[in-house]
CSV table of C-alpha atoms in Angstrom, one decimal:
chain,number,residue,atom,x,y,z
B,1483,MET,CA,117.8,77.0,109.1
B,1484,ILE,CA,120.4,78.3,111.6
B,1485,ALA,CA,120.5,82.2,111.8
B,1486,PRO,CA,123.9,83.8,111.2
B,1487,PRO,CA,125.7,85.1,114.4
B,1488,ALA,CA,124.3,88.3,115.6
B,1489,SER,CA,127.5,89.7,117.0
B,1490,ILE,CA,131.2,89.6,116.9
B,1491,THR,CA,131.2,87.6,120.2
B,1492,GLU,CA,128.8,85.0,118.7
B,1493,THR,CA,130.9,84.9,115.6
B,1494,LYS,CA,134.1,83.9,117.7
B,1495,ALA,CA,131.9,81.4,119.6
B,1496,LEU,CA,130.8,79.8,116.3
B,1497,LEU,CA,134.5,79.4,115.2
B,1498,ALA,CA,135.4,78.2,118.6
B,1499,SER,CA,132.6,75.6,118.6
B,1500,ARG,CA,134.2,74.0,115.5
B,1501,ASN,CA,137.7,74.1,116.9
B,1502,TYR,CA,138.8,77.0,114.9
B,1503,VAL,CA,141.0,79.5,117.1
B,1504,GLY,CA,140.6,82.8,115.4
B,1505,ASP,CA,141.4,86.2,116.6
B,1506,THR,CA,139.0,89.3,116.9
B,1507,ALA,CA,139.9,90.7,113.7
B,1508,LEU,CA,139.0,87.6,111.7
B,1509,ALA,CA,135.6,87.3,113.6
B,1510,THR,CA,135.0,90.9,112.9
B,1511,VAL,CA,135.3,90.7,109.1
B,1512,ILE,CA,133.3,87.3,109.0
B,1513,PHE,CA,130.5,89.0,111.0
B,1514,LEU,CA,130.5,92.0,108.7
B,1515,ALA,CA,130.7,89.7,105.5
B,1516,LEU,CA,127.5,87.8,106.8
B,1517,ARG,CA,125.7,90.8,108.0
B,1518,MET,CA,126.5,93.0,104.7
B,1519,GLY,CA,126.0,90.0,102.3
B,1520,ARG,CA,129.4,90.6,100.9
B,1521,PRO,CA,132.0,88.1,99.6
B,1522,LEU,CA,134.9,87.6,101.9
B,1523,PHE,CA,138.5,87.6,100.3
B,1524,LEU,CA,141.1,85.8,102.3
B,1525,GLU,CA,144.7,86.0,101.4
B,1526,GLY,CA,147.6,84.4,103.3
B,1527,GLU,CA,150.4,81.8,103.0
B,1528,ALA,CA,149.3,78.2,102.1
B,1529,GLY,CA,148.3,76.2,105.2
B,1530,VAL,CA,147.3,79.0,107.6
B,1531,GLY,CA,143.5,78.0,107.7
B,1532,LYS,CA,141.9,80.0,105.0
B,1533,THR,CA,139.9,77.2,103.5
B,1534,GLU,CA,139.0,75.8,106.9
B,1535,ILE,CA,137.0,79.0,107.5
B,1536,ALA,CA,134.6,78.2,104.8
B,1537,LYS,CA,134.2,74.6,106.1
B,1538,VAL,CA,133.6,75.9,109.6
B,1539,LEU,CA,131.0,78.4,108.5
B,1540,ALA,CA,129.1,75.7,106.5
B,1541,ASN,CA,129.2,73.4,109.4
B,1542,GLY,CA,128.3,75.8,112.0
B,1543,LEU,CA,125.5,77.4,110.1
B,1544,GLY,CA,124.2,74.1,108.8
B,1545,ARG,CA,124.6,75.0,105.1
B,1546,LYS,CA,125.8,73.1,102.1
B,1547,LEU,CA,129.5,73.7,101.2
B,1548,ILE,CA,130.0,74.1,97.6
B,1549,ARG,CA,133.7,74.2,96.6
B,1550,LEU,CA,135.3,75.5,93.4
B,1551,GLN,CA,138.9,74.4,93.4
B,1552,CYS,CA,140.7,76.7,91.0
B,1553,TYR,CA,143.4,75.8,88.8
B,1554,GLU,CA,145.3,77.1,85.7
B,1555,GLY,CA,143.2,77.0,82.7
B,1556,LEU,CA,139.8,77.0,84.5
B,1557,ASP,CA,137.1,78.4,82.5
B,1558,ALA,CA,133.4,79.3,82.6
B,1559,ALA,CA,132.3,75.8,81.3
B,1560,SER,CA,134.1,74.1,84.2
B,1561,ALA,CA,133.0,76.6,86.8
B,1562,LEU,CA,129.4,77.4,85.8
B,1563,TYR,CA,127.8,75.0,83.6
B,1564,GLU,CA,128.1,72.6,80.7
B,1565,TRP,CA,125.5,70.9,78.3
B,1566,ASN,CA,125.3,67.1,78.3
B,1567,TYR,CA,126.3,66.8,74.7
B,1568,ALA,CA,125.9,63.0,74.7
B,1569,GLY,CA,122.5,63.1,76.0
B,1570,GLN,CA,121.5,65.9,73.6
B,1571,MET,CA,122.8,63.9,70.7
B,1572,MET,CA,120.8,60.9,71.7
B,1573,ALA,CA,117.6,63.0,72.2
B,1574,ILE,CA,117.9,64.4,68.6
B,1575,ARG,CA,118.3,60.9,67.1
B,1576,LEU,CA,115.4,59.7,69.2
B,1577,GLY,CA,113.3,62.6,68.0
B,1578,GLU,CA,114.2,62.1,64.4
B,1579,ALA,CA,113.5,58.4,64.7
B,1580,ALA,CA,110.0,59.4,66.1
B,1581,GLY,CA,109.4,61.5,63.1
B,1582,GLU,CA,110.0,64.8,64.8
B,1583,THR,CA,110.7,67.3,62.2
B,1584,ASP,CA,110.2,70.6,64.0
B,1585,ARG,CA,113.8,71.9,64.5
B,1586,ASP,CA,112.8,74.6,66.8
B,1587,ARG,CA,111.0,72.2,69.2
B,1588,LEU,CA,114.0,69.9,69.0
B,1589,ALA,CA,116.3,72.7,69.9
B,1590,ALA,CA,114.0,73.9,72.7
B,1591,ASP,CA,114.0,70.3,74.2
B,1592,VAL,CA,117.9,69.6,73.9
B,1593,PHE,CA,118.7,73.0,75.4
B,1594,SER,CA,116.6,72.6,78.5
B,1595,ASN,CA,117.3,72.1,82.2
B,1596,ARG,CA,117.4,68.4,82.0
B,1597,PHE,CA,120.5,68.5,79.7
B,1598,LEU,CA,122.1,71.2,81.9
B,1599,LEU,CA,125.1,70.1,84.0
B,1600,ARG,CA,125.5,72.4,86.8
B,1601,ARG,CA,129.0,73.2,88.1
B,1602,PRO,CA,129.7,74.9,91.4
B,1603,LEU,CA,128.9,78.4,90.6
B,1604,LEU,CA,125.5,77.7,89.1
B,1605,GLN,CA,124.7,75.3,92.2
B,1606,ALA,CA,125.4,78.1,94.5
B,1607,LEU,CA,122.7,80.3,92.8
B,1608,GLU,CA,120.1,77.7,93.3
B,1609,PRO,CA,117.7,77.7,96.4
B,1610,ASP,CA,118.3,75.2,99.2
B,1611,ALA,CA,115.9,74.3,102.0
B,1612,ASP,CA,118.8,74.8,104.6
B,1613,GLY,CA,119.5,78.4,103.3
B,1614,PRO,CA,121.9,79.9,101.0
B,1615,PRO,CA,125.0,77.7,100.7
B,1616,VAL,CA,128.7,78.5,101.5
B,1617,LEU,CA,130.5,79.0,98.2
B,1618,LEU,CA,134.2,78.4,98.4
B,1619,ILE,CA,136.4,79.8,95.5
B,1620,ASP,CA,139.6,78.2,96.6
B,1621,GLU,CA,143.0,79.5,95.5
B,1622,LEU,CA,141.8,82.1,93.0
B,1623,ASP,CA,145.4,83.2,92.3
B,1624,ARG,CA,145.8,80.0,90.3
B,1625,THR,CA,143.4,81.2,87.6
B,1626,ASP,CA,144.0,84.1,85.1
B,1627,ALA,CA,142.5,87.5,84.6
B,1628,ALA,CA,139.9,86.3,82.1
B,1629,PHE,CA,138.4,84.0,84.7
B,1630,GLU,CA,138.4,86.9,87.3
B,1631,ALA,CA,136.5,89.1,84.9
B,1632,PHE,CA,133.9,86.3,84.5
B,1633,LEU,CA,133.5,86.2,88.2
B,1634,LEU,CA,132.5,89.8,88.5
B,1635,GLU,CA,128.8,89.3,87.4
B,1636,ILE,CA,128.5,86.5,89.9
B,1637,LEU,CA,130.0,88.4,92.8
B,1638,SER,CA,128.3,91.8,91.8
B,1639,ASP,CA,124.6,90.5,91.3
B,1640,PHE,CA,124.7,86.9,92.3
B,1641,GLN,CA,123.4,86.0,88.9
B,1642,ALA,CA,124.8,84.3,85.8
B,1643,THR,CA,123.7,84.4,82.3
B,1644,ILE,CA,123.1,81.1,80.2
B,1645,PRO,CA,122.5,82.1,76.5
B,1646,GLU,CA,120.0,79.2,75.7
B,1647,ILE,CA,117.9,79.6,78.9
B,1648,GLY,CA,118.4,83.2,80.2
B,1649,THR,CA,119.6,84.7,83.5
B,1650,VAL,CA,119.7,82.6,86.6
B,1651,LYS,CA,119.7,84.8,89.8
B,1652,ALA,CA,119.9,83.7,93.3
B,1653,GLU,CA,116.8,84.3,95.5
B,1654,LYS,CA,119.1,84.7,98.4
B,1655,PRO,CA,122.9,85.3,97.8
B,1656,PRO,CA,125.2,82.6,98.9
B,1657,ILE,CA,128.0,83.1,101.5
B,1658,VAL,CA,131.0,83.4,99.4
B,1659,ILE,CA,134.5,82.8,100.6
B,1660,LEU,CA,137.4,83.4,98.2
B,1661,THR,CA,140.9,82.4,99.2
B,1662,SER,CA,144.3,83.2,97.6
B,1663,ASN,CA,147.9,82.3,98.4
B,1664,ARG,CA,149.1,85.4,96.6
B,1665,THR,CA,151.2,83.7,94.1
B,1666,ARG,CA,150.0,86.6,91.9
B,1667,GLU,CA,148.0,89.8,92.6
B,1668,VAL,CA,144.2,89.6,92.2
B,1669,HIS,CA,142.7,92.4,90.2
B,1670,ASP,CA,141.3,95.4,92.1
B,1671,ALA,CA,137.9,95.1,90.3
B,1672,LEU,CA,137.2,91.7,92.0
B,1673,LYS,CA,138.7,92.9,95.3
B,1674,ARG,CA,136.4,95.9,95.4
B,1675,ARG,CA,133.4,93.6,95.5
B,1676,CYS,CA,134.7,91.9,98.6
B,1677,LEU,CA,135.7,92.4,102.2
B,1678,TYR,CA,139.3,91.6,102.8
B,1679,HIS,CA,141.3,89.9,105.5
B,1680,TRP,CA,145.0,88.7,105.6
B,1681,VAL,CA,145.2,85.3,107.4
B,1682,ASP,CA,148.8,85.4,109.0
B,1683,TYR,CA,150.6,82.7,110.9
B,1684,PRO,CA,149.4,82.6,114.4
B,1685,ASP,CA,151.5,83.7,117.3
B,1686,ALA,CA,152.9,81.1,119.7
B,1687,LYS,CA,150.1,81.3,122.0
B,1688,ARG,CA,147.3,81.0,119.3
B,1689,GLU,CA,149.2,78.2,117.7
B,1690,LEU,CA,149.5,76.3,120.9
B,1691,ALA,CA,145.7,76.7,121.4
B,1692,ILE,CA,145.1,75.4,117.8
B,1693,LEU,CA,147.3,72.3,118.4
B,1694,ALA,CA,145.5,71.7,121.7
B,1695,ALA,CA,142.0,71.8,119.8
B,1696,LYS,CA,143.0,69.9,116.8
B,1697,VAL,CA,145.4,67.2,118.3
B,1698,PRO,CA,144.5,67.0,121.9
B,1699,GLY,CA,146.6,63.8,122.5
B,1700,VAL,CA,149.9,65.6,122.3
B,1701,PRO,CA,151.7,65.8,125.9
B,1702,ALA,CA,152.0,69.4,127.2
B,1703,ARG,CA,155.7,69.8,127.1
B,1704,LEU,CA,155.9,68.3,123.5
B,1705,SER,CA,153.2,70.7,122.4
B,1706,LYS,CA,155.1,73.7,123.7
B,1707,GLN,CA,158.4,72.4,122.0
B,1708,ILE,CA,156.6,71.8,118.7
B,1709,VAL,CA,155.2,75.4,118.7
B,1710,ALA,CA,158.5,76.9,119.7
B,1711,PHE,CA,160.4,75.0,117.2
B,1712,VAL,CA,157.9,75.7,114.4
B,1713,GLN,CA,157.8,79.5,115.4
B,1714,ALA,CA,161.6,79.7,115.3
B,1715,ILE,CA,162.0,78.0,111.8
B,1716,ARG,CA,159.4,80.3,110.4
B,1717,GLN,CA,162.1,83.2,111.0
B,1718,GLU,CA,164.5,81.4,108.8
B,1719,GLU,CA,165.0,82.0,105.1
B,1720,LEU,CA,163.2,78.7,103.9
B,1721,PHE,CA,161.7,78.1,100.4
B,1722,LYS,CA,158.5,77.3,102.1
B,1723,ALA,CA,157.8,78.0,105.8
B,1724,PRO,CA,155.5,75.4,107.5
B,1725,GLY,CA,151.9,76.5,107.9
B,1726,VAL,CA,149.4,75.5,110.8
B,1727,ALA,CA,148.5,72.4,108.6
B,1728,GLU,CA,152.1,71.3,108.7
B,1729,THR,CA,152.3,71.9,112.5
B,1730,LEU,CA,149.3,69.6,113.0
B,1731,ASP,CA,150.7,66.9,110.7
B,1732,TRP,CA,154.0,67.1,112.5
B,1733,ALA,CA,152.3,66.8,116.0
B,1734,THR,CA,150.2,63.9,114.9
B,1735,ALA,CA,153.2,62.1,113.5
B,1736,LEU,CA,155.2,62.6,116.8
B,1737,VAL,CA,152.2,61.3,118.8
B,1738,GLU,CA,152.2,58.2,116.5
B,1739,LEU,CA,155.8,57.6,117.4
B,1740,ASP,CA,155.0,57.9,121.2
B,1741,ALA,CA,157.4,60.8,121.4
B,1742,VAL,CA,157.3,62.9,124.7
B,1743,ALA,CA,159.9,65.6,123.8
B,1744,LEU,CA,162.0,66.7,120.8
B,1745,ASP,CA,165.4,65.5,120.2
B,1746,PRO,CA,167.6,65.8,117.1
B,1747,GLU,CA,167.1,62.2,115.9
B,1748,ILE,CA,163.4,62.4,116.0
B,1749,VAL,CA,163.3,65.8,114.4
B,1750,SER,CA,165.5,64.7,111.6
B,1751,ASP,CA,163.4,61.6,111.0
B,1752,THR,CA,160.2,63.3,110.9
B,1753,LEU,CA,161.1,66.5,109.1
B,1754,GLY,CA,159.1,65.3,106.0
B,1755,ALA,CA,155.9,65.8,107.9
B,1756,LEU,CA,156.7,69.5,108.5
B,1757,LEU,CA,158.7,70.7,105.5
B,1758,LYS,CA,157.9,69.9,101.8
B,1759,VAL,CA,161.0,71.2,100.0
B,1760,GLN,CA,164.1,69.1,100.1
B,1761,ASP,CA,166.5,72.0,100.3
B,1762,ASP,CA,164.7,73.1,103.5
B,1763,ILE,CA,164.9,69.6,104.9
B,1764,GLN,CA,168.7,69.4,104.1
B,1765,ARG,CA,169.4,72.6,105.6
B,1766,MET,CA,167.7,71.5,108.9
B,1767,GLN,CA,169.6,68.2,108.9
B,1768,THR,CA,173.0,70.0,108.4
B,1769,GLY,CA,172.9,71.8,111.7
B,1770,LEU,CA,170.0,74.2,111.9
B,1771,ALA,CA,167.6,71.9,113.7
B,1772,LYS,CA,170.0,71.2,116.4
B,1773,GLN,CA,170.7,74.8,116.8
B,1774,ILE,CA,167.2,75.5,117.2
B,1775,LEU,CA,166.5,72.7,119.7
B,1776,ASP,CA,169.5,74.1,121.7
B,1777,GLU,CA,167.7,77.4,121.9
B,1778,ILE,CA,164.4,76.0,122.9
B,1779,LYS,CA,165.6,73.2,125.3
B,1780,SER,CA,164.5,75.3,128.3
B,1781,VAL,CA,160.8,75.0,127.1
B,1782,LYS,CA,158.9,72.5,129.6
């Protein structure tokens, strides 16, 4: 089992070893979350690298990554556990066919661990030879207040109650990362159980470093132009500004087209890799892209 980093410097090194370019503030809150055994709640725009942090921690610490992808209507049955109803019915029928008449014994058998379907939250509470897993609760803001309330027991005591079996408690708490794109406010009761960090868009210097780490084949001049262009359009009033993920997608697309520098034609032809709203693309194609290119043409 790989030990967690013993300092903020080691935490930054862990991130860097997995090509995640983070700042000191992020490394500090990750270090504290690991040291204090507290969940880490990450908010920020989509595509800025929140989910990637959980993947980096799992990979860097040699832990299993258990991901609960949130969505509207997510409930305890989908997140914690369900019973294998088809298997239970088969066991009941086989028991009856074999002459089993003791209903209590039948009930004890069908509501046992062998018919329990473990979902992500319950899996995260179970021991693992490699150490406590990393539990990623992704895009929590897509769920509702009822699901948040359900999570409180998990995040407070790292335990869950299954009426037919009893309380399942983690021997060692998992490393918990929660993310939100802030499409709605998450309740204070849940936030109080976590350490908090806002993951913002990177500045030009850090985004250039991210690009160099993630897409190393981009020519130096093109990399600088890509970052300058993306940084500029984030200042515009777009429906959806591009995140770091879109920057990387666009850079990869330009490399595939053997581009060595930005020009109006190639920008127009590849905007679908950078922007995901038609109104934003249309605005770029009707003059804004050329205006920005004129402003950054001195970048070499």
